[in-house]
Structures are given as structure tokens and as C-alpha cells.
mmCIF file with all atom_site columns, C-alpha atoms in Angstrom:
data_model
loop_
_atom_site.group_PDB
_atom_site.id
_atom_site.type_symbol
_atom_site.label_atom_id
_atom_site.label_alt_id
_atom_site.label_comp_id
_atom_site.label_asym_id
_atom_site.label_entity_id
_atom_site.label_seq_id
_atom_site.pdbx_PDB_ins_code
_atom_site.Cartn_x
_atom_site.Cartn_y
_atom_site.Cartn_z
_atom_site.occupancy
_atom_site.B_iso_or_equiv
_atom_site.pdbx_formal_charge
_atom_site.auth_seq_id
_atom_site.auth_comp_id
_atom_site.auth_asym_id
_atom_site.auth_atom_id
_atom_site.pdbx_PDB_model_num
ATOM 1  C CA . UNK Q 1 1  ? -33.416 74.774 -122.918 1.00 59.00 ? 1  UNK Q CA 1
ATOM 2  C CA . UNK Q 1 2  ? -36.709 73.512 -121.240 1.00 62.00 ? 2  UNK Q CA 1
ATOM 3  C CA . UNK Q 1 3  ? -35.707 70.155 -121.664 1.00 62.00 ? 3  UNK Q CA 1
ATOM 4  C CA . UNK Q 1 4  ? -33.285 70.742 -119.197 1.00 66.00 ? 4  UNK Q CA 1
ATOM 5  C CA . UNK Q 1 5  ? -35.521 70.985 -115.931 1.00 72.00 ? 5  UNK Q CA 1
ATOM 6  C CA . UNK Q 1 6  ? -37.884 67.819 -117.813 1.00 72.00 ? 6  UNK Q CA 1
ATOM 7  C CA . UNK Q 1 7  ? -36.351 65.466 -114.710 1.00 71.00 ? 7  UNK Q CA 1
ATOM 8  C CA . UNK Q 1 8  ? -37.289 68.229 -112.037 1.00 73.00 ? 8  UNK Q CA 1
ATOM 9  C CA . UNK Q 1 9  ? -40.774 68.563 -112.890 1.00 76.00 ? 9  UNK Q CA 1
ATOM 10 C CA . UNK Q 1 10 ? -41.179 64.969 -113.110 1.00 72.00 ? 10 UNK Q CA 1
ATOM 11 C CA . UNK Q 1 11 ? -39.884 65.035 -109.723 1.00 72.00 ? 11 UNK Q CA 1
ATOM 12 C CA . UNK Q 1 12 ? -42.173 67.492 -108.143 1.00 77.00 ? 12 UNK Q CA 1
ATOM 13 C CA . UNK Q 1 13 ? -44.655 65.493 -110.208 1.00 75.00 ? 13 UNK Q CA 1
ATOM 14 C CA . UNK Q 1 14 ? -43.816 62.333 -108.246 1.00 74.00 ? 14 UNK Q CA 1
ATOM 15 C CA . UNK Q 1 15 ? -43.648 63.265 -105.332 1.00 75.00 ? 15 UNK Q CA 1
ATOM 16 C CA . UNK Q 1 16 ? -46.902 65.477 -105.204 1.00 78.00 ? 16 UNK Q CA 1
ATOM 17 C CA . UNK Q 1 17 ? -48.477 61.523 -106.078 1.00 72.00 ? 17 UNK Q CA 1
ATOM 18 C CA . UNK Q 1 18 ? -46.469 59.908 -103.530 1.00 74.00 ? 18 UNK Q CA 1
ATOM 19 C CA . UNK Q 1 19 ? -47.800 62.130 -101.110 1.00 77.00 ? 19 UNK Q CA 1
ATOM 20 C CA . UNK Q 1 20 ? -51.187 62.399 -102.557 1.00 76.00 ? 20 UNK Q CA 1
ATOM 21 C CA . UNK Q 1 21 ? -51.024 58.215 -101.953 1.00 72.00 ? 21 UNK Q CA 1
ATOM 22 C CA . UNK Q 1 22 ? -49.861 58.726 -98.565  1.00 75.00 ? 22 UNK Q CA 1
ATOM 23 C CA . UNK Q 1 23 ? -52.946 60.687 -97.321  1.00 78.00 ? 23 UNK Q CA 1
ATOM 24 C CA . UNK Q 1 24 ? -55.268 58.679 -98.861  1.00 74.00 ? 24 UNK Q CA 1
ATOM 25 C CA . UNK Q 1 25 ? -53.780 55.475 -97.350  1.00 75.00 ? 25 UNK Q CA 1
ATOM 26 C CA . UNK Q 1 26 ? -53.885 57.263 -94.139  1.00 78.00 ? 26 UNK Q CA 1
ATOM 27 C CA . UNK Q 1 27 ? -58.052 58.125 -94.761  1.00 77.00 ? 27 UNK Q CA 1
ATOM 28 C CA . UNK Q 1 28 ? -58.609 54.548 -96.023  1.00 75.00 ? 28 UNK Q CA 1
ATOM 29 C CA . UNK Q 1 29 ? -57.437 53.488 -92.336  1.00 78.00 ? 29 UNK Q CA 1
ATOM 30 C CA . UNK Q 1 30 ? -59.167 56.086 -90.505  1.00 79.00 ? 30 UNK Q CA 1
ATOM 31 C CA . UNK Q 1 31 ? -62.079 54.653 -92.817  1.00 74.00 ? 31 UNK Q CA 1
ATOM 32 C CA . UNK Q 1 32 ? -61.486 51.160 -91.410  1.00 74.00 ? 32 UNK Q CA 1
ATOM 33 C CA . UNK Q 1 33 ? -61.824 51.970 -87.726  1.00 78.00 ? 33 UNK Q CA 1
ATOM 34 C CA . UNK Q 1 34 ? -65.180 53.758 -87.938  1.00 76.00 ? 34 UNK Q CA 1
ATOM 35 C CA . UNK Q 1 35 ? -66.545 49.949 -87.779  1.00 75.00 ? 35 UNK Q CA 1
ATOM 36 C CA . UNK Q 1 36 ? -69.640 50.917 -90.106  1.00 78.00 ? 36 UNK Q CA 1
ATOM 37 C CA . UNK Q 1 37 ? -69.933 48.273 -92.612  1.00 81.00 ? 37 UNK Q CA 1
ATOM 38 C CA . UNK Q 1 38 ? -70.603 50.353 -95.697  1.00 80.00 ? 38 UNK Q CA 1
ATOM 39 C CA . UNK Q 1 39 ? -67.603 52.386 -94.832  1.00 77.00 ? 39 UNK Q CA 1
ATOM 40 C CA . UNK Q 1 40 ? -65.462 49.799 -94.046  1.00 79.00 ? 40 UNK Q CA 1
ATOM 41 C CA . UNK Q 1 41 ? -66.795 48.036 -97.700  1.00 82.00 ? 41 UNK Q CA 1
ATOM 42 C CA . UNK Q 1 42 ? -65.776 51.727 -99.466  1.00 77.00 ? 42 UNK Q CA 1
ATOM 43 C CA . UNK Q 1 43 ? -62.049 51.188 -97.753  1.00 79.00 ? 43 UNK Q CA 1
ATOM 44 C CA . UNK Q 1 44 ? -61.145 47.967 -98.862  1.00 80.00 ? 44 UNK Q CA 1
ATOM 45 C CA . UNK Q 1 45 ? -61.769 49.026 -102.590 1.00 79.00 ? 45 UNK Q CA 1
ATOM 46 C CA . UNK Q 1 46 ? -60.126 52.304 -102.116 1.00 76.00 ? 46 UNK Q CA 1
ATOM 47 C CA . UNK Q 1 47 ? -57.697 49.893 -100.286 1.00 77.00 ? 47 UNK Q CA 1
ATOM 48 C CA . UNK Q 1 48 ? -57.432 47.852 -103.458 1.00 79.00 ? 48 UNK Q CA 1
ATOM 49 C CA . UNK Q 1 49 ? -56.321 51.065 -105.367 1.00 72.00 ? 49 UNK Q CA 1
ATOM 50 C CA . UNK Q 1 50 ? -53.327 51.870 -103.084 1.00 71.00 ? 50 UNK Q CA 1
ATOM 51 C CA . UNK Q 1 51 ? -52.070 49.145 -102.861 1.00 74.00 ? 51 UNK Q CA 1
ATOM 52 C CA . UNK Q 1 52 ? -52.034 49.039 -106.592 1.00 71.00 ? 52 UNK Q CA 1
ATOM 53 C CA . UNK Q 1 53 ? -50.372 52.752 -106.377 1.00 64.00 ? 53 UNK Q CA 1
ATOM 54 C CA . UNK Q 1 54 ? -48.059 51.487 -103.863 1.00 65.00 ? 54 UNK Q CA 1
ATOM 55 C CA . UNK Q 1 55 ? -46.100 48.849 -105.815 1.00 66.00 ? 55 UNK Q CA 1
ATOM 56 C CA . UNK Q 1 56 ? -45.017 51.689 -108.360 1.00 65.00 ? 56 UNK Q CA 1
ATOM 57 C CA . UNK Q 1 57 ? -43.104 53.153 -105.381 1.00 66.00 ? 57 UNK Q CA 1
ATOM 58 C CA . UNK Q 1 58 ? -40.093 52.647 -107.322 1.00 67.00 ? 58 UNK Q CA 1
ATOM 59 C CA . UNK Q 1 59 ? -40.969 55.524 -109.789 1.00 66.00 ? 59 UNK Q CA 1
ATOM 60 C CA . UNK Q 1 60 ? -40.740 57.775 -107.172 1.00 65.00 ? 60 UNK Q CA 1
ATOM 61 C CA . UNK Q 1 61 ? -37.295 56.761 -105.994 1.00 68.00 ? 61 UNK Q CA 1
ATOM 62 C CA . UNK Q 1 62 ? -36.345 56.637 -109.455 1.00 70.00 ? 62 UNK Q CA 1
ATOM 63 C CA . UNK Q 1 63 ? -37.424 60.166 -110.663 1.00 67.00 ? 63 UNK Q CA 1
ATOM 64 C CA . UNK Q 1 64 ? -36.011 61.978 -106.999 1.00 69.00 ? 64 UNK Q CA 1
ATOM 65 C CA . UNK Q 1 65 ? -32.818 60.037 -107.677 1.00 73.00 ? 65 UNK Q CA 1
ATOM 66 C CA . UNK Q 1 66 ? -32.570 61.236 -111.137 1.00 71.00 ? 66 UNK Q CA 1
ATOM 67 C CA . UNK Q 1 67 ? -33.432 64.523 -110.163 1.00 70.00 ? 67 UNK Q CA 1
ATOM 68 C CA . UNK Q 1 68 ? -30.613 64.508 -107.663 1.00 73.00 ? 68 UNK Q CA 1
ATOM 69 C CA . UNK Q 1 69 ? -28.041 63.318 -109.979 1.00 75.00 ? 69 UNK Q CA 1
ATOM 70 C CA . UNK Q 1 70 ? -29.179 65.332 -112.456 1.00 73.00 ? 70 UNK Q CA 1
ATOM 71 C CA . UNK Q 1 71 ? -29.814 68.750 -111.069 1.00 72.00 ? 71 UNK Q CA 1
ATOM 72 C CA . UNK Q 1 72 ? -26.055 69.918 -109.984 1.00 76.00 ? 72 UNK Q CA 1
ATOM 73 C CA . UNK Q 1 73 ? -24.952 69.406 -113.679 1.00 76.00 ? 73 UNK Q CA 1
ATOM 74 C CA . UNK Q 1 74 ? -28.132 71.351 -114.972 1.00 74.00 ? 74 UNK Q CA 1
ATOM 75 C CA . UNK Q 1 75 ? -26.599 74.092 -112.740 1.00 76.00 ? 75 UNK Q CA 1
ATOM 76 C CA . UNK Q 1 76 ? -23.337 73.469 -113.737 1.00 80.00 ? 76 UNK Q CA 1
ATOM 77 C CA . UNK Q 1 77 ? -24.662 73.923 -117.361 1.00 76.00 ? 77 UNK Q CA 1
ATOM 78 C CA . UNK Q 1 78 ? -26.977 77.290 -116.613 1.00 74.00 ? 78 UNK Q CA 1
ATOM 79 C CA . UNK Q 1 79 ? -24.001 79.147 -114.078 1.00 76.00 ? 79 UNK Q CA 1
ATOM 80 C CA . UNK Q 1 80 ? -21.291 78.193 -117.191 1.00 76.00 ? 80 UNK Q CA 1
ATOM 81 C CA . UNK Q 1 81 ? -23.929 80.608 -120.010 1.00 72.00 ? 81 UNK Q CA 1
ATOM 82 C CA . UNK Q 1 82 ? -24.405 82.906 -117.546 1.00 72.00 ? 82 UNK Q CA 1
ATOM 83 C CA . UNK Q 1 83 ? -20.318 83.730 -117.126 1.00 72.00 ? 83 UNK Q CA 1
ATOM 84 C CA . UNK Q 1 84 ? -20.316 83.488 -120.839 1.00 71.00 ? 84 UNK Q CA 1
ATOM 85 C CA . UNK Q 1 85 ? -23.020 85.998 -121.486 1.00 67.00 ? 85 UNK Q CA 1
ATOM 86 C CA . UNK Q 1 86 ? -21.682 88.127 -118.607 1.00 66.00 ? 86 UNK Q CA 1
ATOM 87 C CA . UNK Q 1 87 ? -18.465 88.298 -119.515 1.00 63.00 ? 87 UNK Q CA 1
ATOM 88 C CA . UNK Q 1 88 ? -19.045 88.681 -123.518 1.00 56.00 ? 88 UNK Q CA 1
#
């Protein structure tokens, strides 16, 4: 029954990276204005690193699309044993 919510979690999984990524490409350009060469040296390879992050954007999409698709027939699934055990 666990397998059930396996698209959910990777979901919430997802999207905790995505926004993980999101806040560090928003340091990495606060990084960039301080004008401090050693800093801005630290950026570009952190730089380097989202941008690699950033071209798997399509797991994301993919895993809260699943999720969407797949989470009304999970409930379908979990309200259906819950009449039956009810109602036994």
C-alpha cells in the first residue's frame, strides 16, 4: 500500500530541490554584485553548478505532473477500501 503515495513523495522531493536551486541561484547573484573578486570567482563555479541543476528542470515538471494525475485516483483507490471496510 506504500507504493501508492511513491509519486507524492517524489514530488515533495522535487520540489523541495527545485526550490533549494532557486535560493541558491538567487545567493549566487547577490554573490555577483558584491564586486569582490574572490567572491565573484566562488559565484561563477557555484554558477556552473546551477546551471547544471537547472537543465534537469524537466524532472520537476515531470514528477508534479505525475503527482497530479496520479493523486485523485490514489484517492479514488483509498475512499473505495474505506466504504468497503465501513460498510463490511
Amino acid at each position: 500500500m506504500l507504493w501508492m503515495f511513491a509519486p507524492l513523495v517524489l514530488c515533495v522531493y522535487f520540489l523541495i530541490g527545485y526550490a533549494y536551486w532557486r535560493k541558491m541561484e538567487d545567493g549566487i547573484q547577490e554573490w555577483m554584485a558584491t564586486g569582490d573578486e574572490e567572491t565573484e570567482s566562488l559565484a561563477a563555479e557555484y554558477q556552473q553548478v546551477v546551471d547544471m541543476v537547472g537543465e534537469n528542470k524537466a524532472y520537476f515538471l515531470f514528477s508534479f505532473v505525475v503527482t497530479i494525475f496520479w493523486l485523485p485516483f490514489e484517492i479514488t483507490i483509498l475512499f473505495r477500501r474505506w466504504i468497503r471496510v465501513e460498510h463490511d
